[in-house]
Amino acid sequence: MKQRIDRIAPFALVAVFTVVVQGLSLMEFLPLPIALLIGAGWAVLIGVAARRASRRPTLSAWAEDGLVALGCVTMALFAFGGAIGLMMLGTALDSSSITGETMVTMFLPSIPIAIAANVPTELVILPGLLVLGWRSGTRRILFVTAAALYFVHRIWTYLVFAPDRLDFAAAERSTAVLTAAEKDQFAAALHVDDPRWILNLLIFAVFLLAAFFSRLREVNSLIVAAPTARN
């Protein structure tokens, strides 16, 4: 019974994670049932691919450590890039001569940065690690923790922040100097007091910690130890 649960659990987590996150992401462009169906299809695809890779120890170890390294990069980009962006926008709003056009122009580069960080993390890195790293030990705890934190982060984003920021990106680019009231509106639309950076840093820290528990090093040590044990 326990073995069956261990086989099913990672796929169940991947399914919930992927369907919800992708459903929220795609519902802006597609009807909700279709968005959920696409999420479910991707969950099956990434789950099967990761399971097949897990049957080959060396390939699985390379894939797992590679995804952890990539996760460190994407979350560092999101955490530190996002924090710097918020600081710049907040500082710009303190200027006495800032215009709406300048604010929108400053904000727009953050969109591709967010996409570059989020897309691989939610489509490949976390779903793949939940399957590849599903074995007893510290790494499984870290992967589940990272997925849970990211899950909360994405729901928070899509339900609270995304609509306001997408509307802001499409706002009229006025060349007139912003009034105090308009600055307050811009600050609210941009969520310059956005506390999600704390979650970003926590997820980055979890990935960084996971990197110290190299699966490839563990597999290589077992391979080296095997001939010694036979002798």
PDB file of C-alpha atoms in Angstrom:
ATOM      1  CA  MET A   1       0.000   0.000   0.000  1.00  0.00           C
ATOM      2  CA  LYS A   2       2.777   2.408   0.956  1.00  0.00           C
ATOM      3  CA  GLN A   3       4.684   1.608  -2.239  1.00  0.00           C
ATOM      4  CA  ARG A   4       1.562   2.287  -4.312  1.00  0.00           C
ATOM      5  CA  ILE A   5       1.074   5.648  -2.595  1.00  0.00           C
ATOM      6  CA  ASP A   6       4.734   6.512  -3.234  1.00  0.00           C
ATOM      7  CA  ARG A   7       4.258   5.758  -6.941  1.00  0.00           C
ATOM      8  CA  ILE A   8       1.059   7.776  -7.237  1.00  0.00           C
ATOM      9  CA  ALA A   9       1.885  10.729  -4.960  1.00  0.00           C
ATOM     10  CA  PRO A  10       4.350  12.593  -7.224  1.00  0.00           C
ATOM     11  CA  PHE A  11       2.036  12.309 -10.233  1.00  0.00           C
ATOM     12  CA  ALA A  12      -0.890  13.563  -8.167  1.00  0.00           C
ATOM     13  CA  LEU A  13       1.135  16.556  -7.012  1.00  0.00           C
ATOM     14  CA  VAL A  14       2.313  17.286 -10.550  1.00  0.00           C
ATOM     15  CA  ALA A  15      -1.259  17.067 -11.820  1.00  0.00           C
ATOM     16  CA  VAL A  16      -2.647  19.477  -9.215  1.00  0.00           C
ATOM     17  CA  PHE A  17       0.295  21.861  -9.585  1.00  0.00           C
ATOM     18  CA  THR A  18       0.269  21.950 -13.389  1.00  0.00           C
ATOM     19  CA  VAL A  19      -3.498  22.008 -13.933  1.00  0.00           C
ATOM     20  CA  VAL A  20      -4.082  24.859 -11.484  1.00  0.00           C
ATOM     21  CA  VAL A  21      -1.087  26.983 -12.467  1.00  0.00           C
ATOM     22  CA  GLN A  22      -1.553  26.529 -16.210  1.00  0.00           C
ATOM     23  CA  GLY A  23      -5.303  26.899 -15.914  1.00  0.00           C
ATOM     24  CA  LEU A  24      -4.886  30.292 -14.249  1.00  0.00           C
ATOM     25  CA  SER A  25      -2.245  31.292 -16.785  1.00  0.00           C
ATOM     26  CA  LEU A  26      -4.191  30.306 -19.910  1.00  0.00           C
ATOM     27  CA  MET A  27      -7.674  31.392 -18.836  1.00  0.00           C
ATOM     28  CA  GLU A  28      -6.764  34.938 -19.907  1.00  0.00           C
ATOM     29  CA  PHE A  29      -6.664  33.688 -23.498  1.00  0.00           C
ATOM     30  CA  LEU A  30      -8.773  30.499 -23.577  1.00  0.00           C
ATOM     31  CA  PRO A  31     -12.041  29.212 -22.093  1.00  0.00           C
ATOM     32  CA  LEU A  32     -11.402  27.718 -18.659  1.00  0.00           C
ATOM     33  CA  PRO A  33     -12.238  24.064 -19.618  1.00  0.00           C
ATOM     34  CA  ILE A  34      -9.745  24.185 -22.496  1.00  0.00           C
ATOM     35  CA  ALA A  35      -7.107  25.818 -20.284  1.00  0.00           C
ATOM     36  CA  LEU A  36      -7.540  23.090 -17.675  1.00  0.00           C
ATOM     37  CA  LEU A  37      -7.414  20.380 -20.356  1.00  0.00           C
ATOM     38  CA  ILE A  38      -4.135  21.757 -21.703  1.00  0.00           C
ATOM     39  CA  GLY A  39      -2.750  21.830 -18.166  1.00  0.00           C
ATOM     40  CA  ALA A  40      -3.792  18.217 -17.617  1.00  0.00           C
ATOM     41  CA  GLY A  41      -2.233  17.151 -20.916  1.00  0.00           C
ATOM     42  CA  TRP A  42       1.065  18.797 -20.030  1.00  0.00           C
ATOM     43  CA  ALA A  43       1.000  17.189 -16.565  1.00  0.00           C
ATOM     44  CA  VAL A  44       0.722  13.749 -18.178  1.00  0.00           C
ATOM     45  CA  LEU A  45       3.470  14.524 -20.710  1.00  0.00           C
ATOM     46  CA  ILE A  46       6.017  15.874 -18.222  1.00  0.00           C
ATOM     47  CA  GLY A  47       5.153  13.172 -15.667  1.00  0.00           C
ATOM     48  CA  VAL A  48       5.685  10.320 -18.145  1.00  0.00           C
ATOM     49  CA  ALA A  49       8.923  11.865 -19.464  1.00  0.00           C
ATOM     50  CA  ALA A  50      10.305  12.289 -15.945  1.00  0.00           C
ATOM     51  CA  ARG A  51       9.281   8.759 -14.960  1.00  0.00           C
ATOM     52  CA  ARG A  52      11.067   7.265 -17.962  1.00  0.00           C
ATOM     53  CA  ALA A  53      14.184   9.290 -17.178  1.00  0.00           C
ATOM     54  CA  SER A  54      14.065   8.143 -13.536  1.00  0.00           C
ATOM     55  CA  ARG A  55      14.518   4.509 -14.634  1.00  0.00           C
ATOM     56  CA  ARG A  56      18.046   5.320 -15.826  1.00  0.00           C
ATOM     57  CA  PRO A  57      20.072   6.315 -12.744  1.00  0.00           C
ATOM     58  CA  THR A  58      22.816   8.342 -14.438  1.00  0.00           C
ATOM     59  CA  LEU A  59      20.450  10.160 -16.815  1.00  0.00           C
ATOM     60  CA  SER A  60      18.045  10.791 -13.948  1.00  0.00           C
ATOM     61  CA  ALA A  61      20.851  12.216 -11.785  1.00  0.00           C
ATOM     62  CA  TRP A  62      22.035  14.537 -14.551  1.00  0.00           C
ATOM     63  CA  ALA A  63      18.475  15.687 -15.233  1.00  0.00           C
ATOM     64  CA  GLU A  64      17.705  16.248 -11.558  1.00  0.00           C
ATOM     65  CA  ASP A  65      20.864  18.237 -10.830  1.00  0.00           C
ATOM     66  CA  GLY A  66      20.434  20.158 -14.081  1.00  0.00           C
ATOM     67  CA  LEU A  67      16.875  21.165 -13.177  1.00  0.00           C
ATOM     68  CA  VAL A  68      18.014  22.259  -9.719  1.00  0.00           C
ATOM     69  CA  ALA A  69      20.732  24.440 -11.272  1.00  0.00           C
ATOM     70  CA  LEU A  70      18.250  25.885 -13.750  1.00  0.00           C
ATOM     71  CA  GLY A  71      15.824  26.545 -10.899  1.00  0.00           C
ATOM     72  CA  CYS A  72      18.527  28.517  -9.078  1.00  0.00           C
ATOM     73  CA  VAL A  73      19.052  30.632 -12.198  1.00  0.00           C
ATOM     74  CA  THR A  74      15.384  31.306 -12.939  1.00  0.00           C
ATOM     75  CA  MET A  75      14.470  32.162  -9.365  1.00  0.00           C
ATOM     76  CA  ALA A  76      17.555  34.367  -8.962  1.00  0.00           C
ATOM     77  CA  LEU A  77      16.478  36.196 -12.114  1.00  0.00           C
ATOM     78  CA  PHE A  78      12.936  36.568 -10.822  1.00  0.00           C
ATOM     79  CA  ALA A  79      13.824  37.386  -7.218  1.00  0.00           C
ATOM     80  CA  PHE A  80      16.633  39.870  -7.730  1.00  0.00           C
ATOM     81  CA  GLY A  81      15.438  41.222 -11.081  1.00  0.00           C
ATOM     82  CA  GLY A  82      11.958  41.757  -9.679  1.00  0.00           C
ATOM     83  CA  ALA A  83      13.253  43.426  -6.527  1.00  0.00           C
ATOM     84  CA  ILE A  84      15.444  45.818  -8.511  1.00  0.00           C
ATOM     85  CA  GLY A  85      12.538  46.598 -10.840  1.00  0.00           C
ATOM     86  CA  LEU A  86      10.252  47.464  -7.931  1.00  0.00           C
ATOM     87  CA  MET A  87      12.935  49.676  -6.381  1.00  0.00           C
ATOM     88  CA  MET A  88      13.441  51.528  -9.672  1.00  0.00           C
ATOM     89  CA  LEU A  89       9.717  52.074 -10.191  1.00  0.00           C
ATOM     90  CA  GLY A  90       9.244  53.218  -6.611  1.00  0.00           C
ATOM     91  CA  THR A  91      12.149  55.648  -6.918  1.00  0.00           C
ATOM     92  CA  ALA A  92      10.846  56.947 -10.254  1.00  0.00           C
ATOM     93  CA  LEU A  93       7.483  57.777  -8.677  1.00  0.00           C
ATOM     94  CA  ASP A  94       9.302  60.048  -6.232  1.00  0.00           C
ATOM     95  CA  SER A  95      10.506  62.177  -9.139  1.00  0.00           C
ATOM     96  CA  SER A  96       8.795  65.540  -9.596  1.00  0.00           C
ATOM     97  CA  SER A  97       8.963  65.308 -13.406  1.00  0.00           C
ATOM     98  CA  ILE A  98       8.050  61.684 -14.175  1.00  0.00           C
ATOM     99  CA  THR A  99       5.466  61.074 -16.915  1.00  0.00           C
ATOM    100  CA  GLY A 100       3.069  58.232 -17.576  1.00  0.00           C
ATOM    101  CA  GLU A 101       4.930  57.388 -20.774  1.00  0.00           C
ATOM    102  CA  THR A 102       8.201  56.993 -18.857  1.00  0.00           C
ATOM    103  CA  MET A 103       6.592  54.822 -16.182  1.00  0.00           C
ATOM    104  CA  VAL A 104       5.023  52.451 -18.706  1.00  0.00           C
ATOM    105  CA  THR A 105       8.283  52.270 -20.684  1.00  0.00           C
ATOM    106  CA  MET A 106      10.223  51.420 -17.515  1.00  0.00           C
ATOM    107  CA  PHE A 107       7.735  48.721 -16.589  1.00  0.00           C
ATOM    108  CA  LEU A 108       7.536  46.885 -19.916  1.00  0.00           C
ATOM    109  CA  PRO A 109      10.983  45.136 -19.730  1.00  0.00           C
ATOM    110  CA  SER A 110       9.847  43.358 -16.557  1.00  0.00           C
ATOM    111  CA  ILE A 111       7.291  41.338 -18.544  1.00  0.00           C
ATOM    112  CA  PRO A 112       9.777  39.277 -20.636  1.00  0.00           C
ATOM    113  CA  ILE A 113      11.961  38.827 -17.537  1.00  0.00           C
ATOM    114  CA  ALA A 114       9.000  37.383 -15.627  1.00  0.00           C
ATOM    115  CA  ILE A 115       8.118  35.123 -18.560  1.00  0.00           C
ATOM    116  CA  ALA A 116      11.730  33.908 -18.880  1.00  0.00           C
ATOM    117  CA  ALA A 117      11.741  32.985 -15.187  1.00  0.00           C
ATOM    118  CA  ASN A 118       8.241  31.578 -14.795  1.00  0.00           C
ATOM    119  CA  VAL A 119       7.714  29.514 -17.942  1.00  0.00           C
ATOM    120  CA  PRO A 120      10.552  26.975 -17.435  1.00  0.00           C
ATOM    121  CA  THR A 121       9.959  26.891 -13.674  1.00  0.00           C
ATOM    122  CA  GLU A 122       6.274  26.031 -13.844  1.00  0.00           C
ATOM    123  CA  LEU A 123       6.332  23.885 -16.989  1.00  0.00           C
ATOM    124  CA  VAL A 124       9.491  21.813 -16.547  1.00  0.00           C
ATOM    125  CA  ILE A 125      11.609  22.448 -13.458  1.00  0.00           C
ATOM    126  CA  LEU A 126       9.206  21.897 -10.567  1.00  0.00           C
ATOM    127  CA  PRO A 127       7.005  19.192 -12.181  1.00  0.00           C
ATOM    128  CA  GLY A 128      10.117  17.328 -13.304  1.00  0.00           C
ATOM    129  CA  LEU A 129      11.784  17.533  -9.897  1.00  0.00           C
ATOM    130  CA  LEU A 130       8.682  16.293  -8.083  1.00  0.00           C
ATOM    131  CA  VAL A 131       8.914  13.048 -10.071  1.00  0.00           C
ATOM    132  CA  LEU A 132      12.698  12.675 -10.404  1.00  0.00           C
ATOM    133  CA  GLY A 133      13.356  13.559  -6.767  1.00  0.00           C
ATOM    134  CA  TRP A 134      10.560  11.518  -5.200  1.00  0.00           C
ATOM    135  CA  ARG A 135      12.591   9.385  -2.811  1.00  0.00           C
ATOM    136  CA  SER A 136      13.077   9.567   0.936  1.00  0.00           C
ATOM    137  CA  GLY A 137      15.500  12.255   2.031  1.00  0.00           C
ATOM    138  CA  THR A 138      16.162  15.960   2.324  1.00  0.00           C
ATOM    139  CA  ARG A 139      15.851  16.709  -1.374  1.00  0.00           C
ATOM    140  CA  ARG A 140      12.270  15.477  -1.611  1.00  0.00           C
ATOM    141  CA  ILE A 141      11.313  17.751   1.273  1.00  0.00           C
ATOM    142  CA  LEU A 142      13.036  20.679  -0.452  1.00  0.00           C
ATOM    143  CA  PHE A 143      11.354  19.994  -3.808  1.00  0.00           C
ATOM    144  CA  VAL A 144       7.898  19.747  -2.238  1.00  0.00           C
ATOM    145  CA  THR A 145       8.568  22.939  -0.273  1.00  0.00           C
ATOM    146  CA  ALA A 146       9.694  24.809  -3.399  1.00  0.00           C
ATOM    147  CA  ALA A 147       6.629  23.596  -5.322  1.00  0.00           C
ATOM    148  CA  ALA A 148       4.266  24.600  -2.502  1.00  0.00           C
ATOM    149  CA  LEU A 149       5.797  28.083  -2.188  1.00  0.00           C
ATOM    150  CA  TYR A 150       5.725  28.580  -5.954  1.00  0.00           C
ATOM    151  CA  PHE A 151       2.136  27.324  -6.115  1.00  0.00           C
ATOM    152  CA  VAL A 152       1.074  29.964  -3.567  1.00  0.00           C
ATOM    153  CA  HIS A 153       3.119  32.564  -5.455  1.00  0.00           C
ATOM    154  CA  ARG A 154       1.420  31.901  -8.800  1.00  0.00           C
ATOM    155  CA  ILE A 155      -2.114  31.838  -7.383  1.00  0.00           C
ATOM    156  CA  TRP A 156      -1.358  35.090  -5.573  1.00  0.00           C
ATOM    157  CA  THR A 157      -0.008  36.569  -8.802  1.00  0.00           C
ATOM    158  CA  TYR A 158      -2.881  35.599 -11.082  1.00  0.00           C
ATOM    159  CA  LEU A 159      -5.650  36.531  -8.656  1.00  0.00           C
ATOM    160  CA  VAL A 160      -4.208  39.791  -7.279  1.00  0.00           C
ATOM    161  CA  PHE A 161      -1.369  41.250  -9.324  1.00  0.00           C
ATOM    162  CA  ALA A 162      -1.582  40.118 -12.943  1.00  0.00           C
ATOM    163  CA  PRO A 163      -4.836  41.918 -13.959  1.00  0.00           C
ATOM    164  CA  ASP A 164      -3.651  45.280 -12.598  1.00  0.00           C
ATOM    165  CA  ARG A 165      -0.223  45.039 -14.153  1.00  0.00           C
ATOM    166  CA  LEU A 166      -1.487  43.903 -17.554  1.00  0.00           C
ATOM    167  CA  ASP A 167      -3.912  46.811 -17.561  1.00  0.00           C
ATOM    168  CA  PHE A 168      -1.055  49.120 -16.635  1.00  0.00           C
ATOM    169  CA  ALA A 169       1.075  47.835 -19.509  1.00  0.00           C
ATOM    170  CA  ALA A 170      -1.735  48.758 -21.901  1.00  0.00           C
ATOM    171  CA  ALA A 171      -2.347  52.166 -20.290  1.00  0.00           C
ATOM    172  CA  GLU A 172      -2.267  55.377 -22.278  1.00  0.00           C
ATOM    173  CA  ARG A 173       1.279  56.713 -22.474  1.00  0.00           C
ATOM    174  CA  SER A 174       0.745  60.338 -21.545  1.00  0.00           C
ATOM    175  CA  THR A 175       3.707  62.717 -21.814  1.00  0.00           C
ATOM    176  CA  ALA A 176       2.238  64.983 -19.130  1.00  0.00           C
ATOM    177  CA  VAL A 177       3.931  65.079 -15.729  1.00  0.00           C
ATOM    178  CA  LEU A 178       2.078  62.883 -13.258  1.00  0.00           C
ATOM    179  CA  THR A 179       0.099  64.534 -10.522  1.00  0.00           C
ATOM    180  CA  ALA A 180       0.250  63.304  -6.937  1.00  0.00           C
ATOM    181  CA  ALA A 181      -3.093  61.530  -7.388  1.00  0.00           C
ATOM    182  CA  GLU A 182      -1.908  59.854 -10.592  1.00  0.00           C
ATOM    183  CA  LYS A 183       1.279  58.725  -8.858  1.00  0.00           C
ATOM    184  CA  ASP A 184      -0.836  57.079  -6.182  1.00  0.00           C
ATOM    185  CA  GLN A 185      -2.872  55.317  -8.910  1.00  0.00           C
ATOM    186  CA  PHE A 186       0.305  54.151 -10.641  1.00  0.00           C
ATOM    187  CA  ALA A 187       1.769  52.886  -7.360  1.00  0.00           C
ATOM    188  CA  ALA A 188      -1.420  50.914  -6.682  1.00  0.00           C
ATOM    189  CA  ALA A 189      -1.534  49.484 -10.222  1.00  0.00           C
ATOM    190  CA  LEU A 190       2.131  48.485 -10.109  1.00  0.00           C
ATOM    191  CA  HIS A 191       1.950  47.138  -6.539  1.00  0.00           C
ATOM    192  CA  VAL A 192       5.300  48.752  -5.748  1.00  0.00           C
ATOM    193  CA  ASP A 193       4.895  47.493  -2.177  1.00  0.00           C
ATOM    194  CA  ASP A 194       4.590  43.957  -3.573  1.00  0.00           C
ATOM    195  CA  PRO A 195       5.669  41.506  -0.818  1.00  0.00           C
ATOM    196  CA  ARG A 196       5.964  38.550  -3.207  1.00  0.00           C
ATOM    197  CA  TRP A 197       9.707  39.161  -3.390  1.00  0.00           C
ATOM    198  CA  ILE A 198       9.892  37.401  -0.027  1.00  0.00           C
ATOM    199  CA  LEU A 199       8.457  34.232  -1.597  1.00  0.00           C
ATOM    200  CA  ASN A 200      10.816  34.616  -4.555  1.00  0.00           C
ATOM    201  CA  LEU A 201      13.820  34.739  -2.240  1.00  0.00           C
ATOM    202  CA  LEU A 202      12.573  31.777  -0.202  1.00  0.00           C
ATOM    203  CA  ILE A 203      12.145  29.637  -3.333  1.00  0.00           C
ATOM    204  CA  PHE A 204      15.604  30.674  -4.537  1.00  0.00           C
ATOM    205  CA  ALA A 205      17.051  29.717  -1.136  1.00  0.00           C
ATOM    206  CA  VAL A 206      15.356  26.299  -1.285  1.00  0.00           C
ATOM    207  CA  PHE A 207      16.804  25.601  -4.751  1.00  0.00           C
ATOM    208  CA  LEU A 208      20.236  26.757  -3.592  1.00  0.00           C
ATOM    209  CA  LEU A 209      20.080  24.444  -0.586  1.00  0.00           C
ATOM    210  CA  ALA A 210      18.970  21.543  -2.793  1.00  0.00           C
ATOM    211  CA  ALA A 211      22.048  22.082  -4.960  1.00  0.00           C
ATOM    212  CA  PHE A 212      24.241  20.967  -2.039  1.00  0.00           C
ATOM    213  CA  PHE A 213      22.606  17.510  -2.090  1.00  0.00           C
ATOM    214  CA  SER A 214      23.842  16.477  -5.528  1.00  0.00           C
ATOM    215  CA  ARG A 215      22.114  13.402  -6.905  1.00  0.00           C
ATOM    216  CA  LEU A 216      24.868  12.872  -9.476  1.00  0.00           C
ATOM    217  CA  ARG A 217      27.528  12.800  -6.765  1.00  0.00           C
ATOM    218  CA  GLU A 218      25.432  10.272  -4.856  1.00  0.00           C
ATOM    219  CA  VAL A 219      25.010   8.015  -7.897  1.00  0.00           C
ATOM    220  CA  ASN A 220      28.707   8.218  -8.803  1.00  0.00           C
ATOM    221  CA  SER A 221      29.716   7.321  -5.267  1.00  0.00           C
ATOM    222  CA  LEU A 222      27.509   4.211  -5.415  1.00  0.00           C
ATOM    223  CA  ILE A 223      29.047   3.191  -8.749  1.00  0.00           C
ATOM    224  CA  VAL A 224      32.562   3.571  -7.340  1.00  0.00           C
ATOM    225  CA  ALA A 225      31.629   1.686  -4.174  1.00  0.00           C
ATOM    226  CA  ALA A 226      30.068  -1.260  -6.020  1.00  0.00           C
ATOM    227  CA  PRO A 227      33.364  -2.862  -7.281  1.00  0.00           C
ATOM    228  CA  THR A 228      34.912  -2.349  -3.861  1.00  0.00           C
ATOM    229  CA  ALA A 229      31.991  -4.147  -2.213  1.00  0.00           C
ATOM    230  CA  ARG A 230      32.342  -7.091  -4.630  1.00  0.00           C
ATOM    231  CA  ASN A 231      36.057  -7.363  -3.856  1.00  0.00           C
TER     232      ASN A 231
END
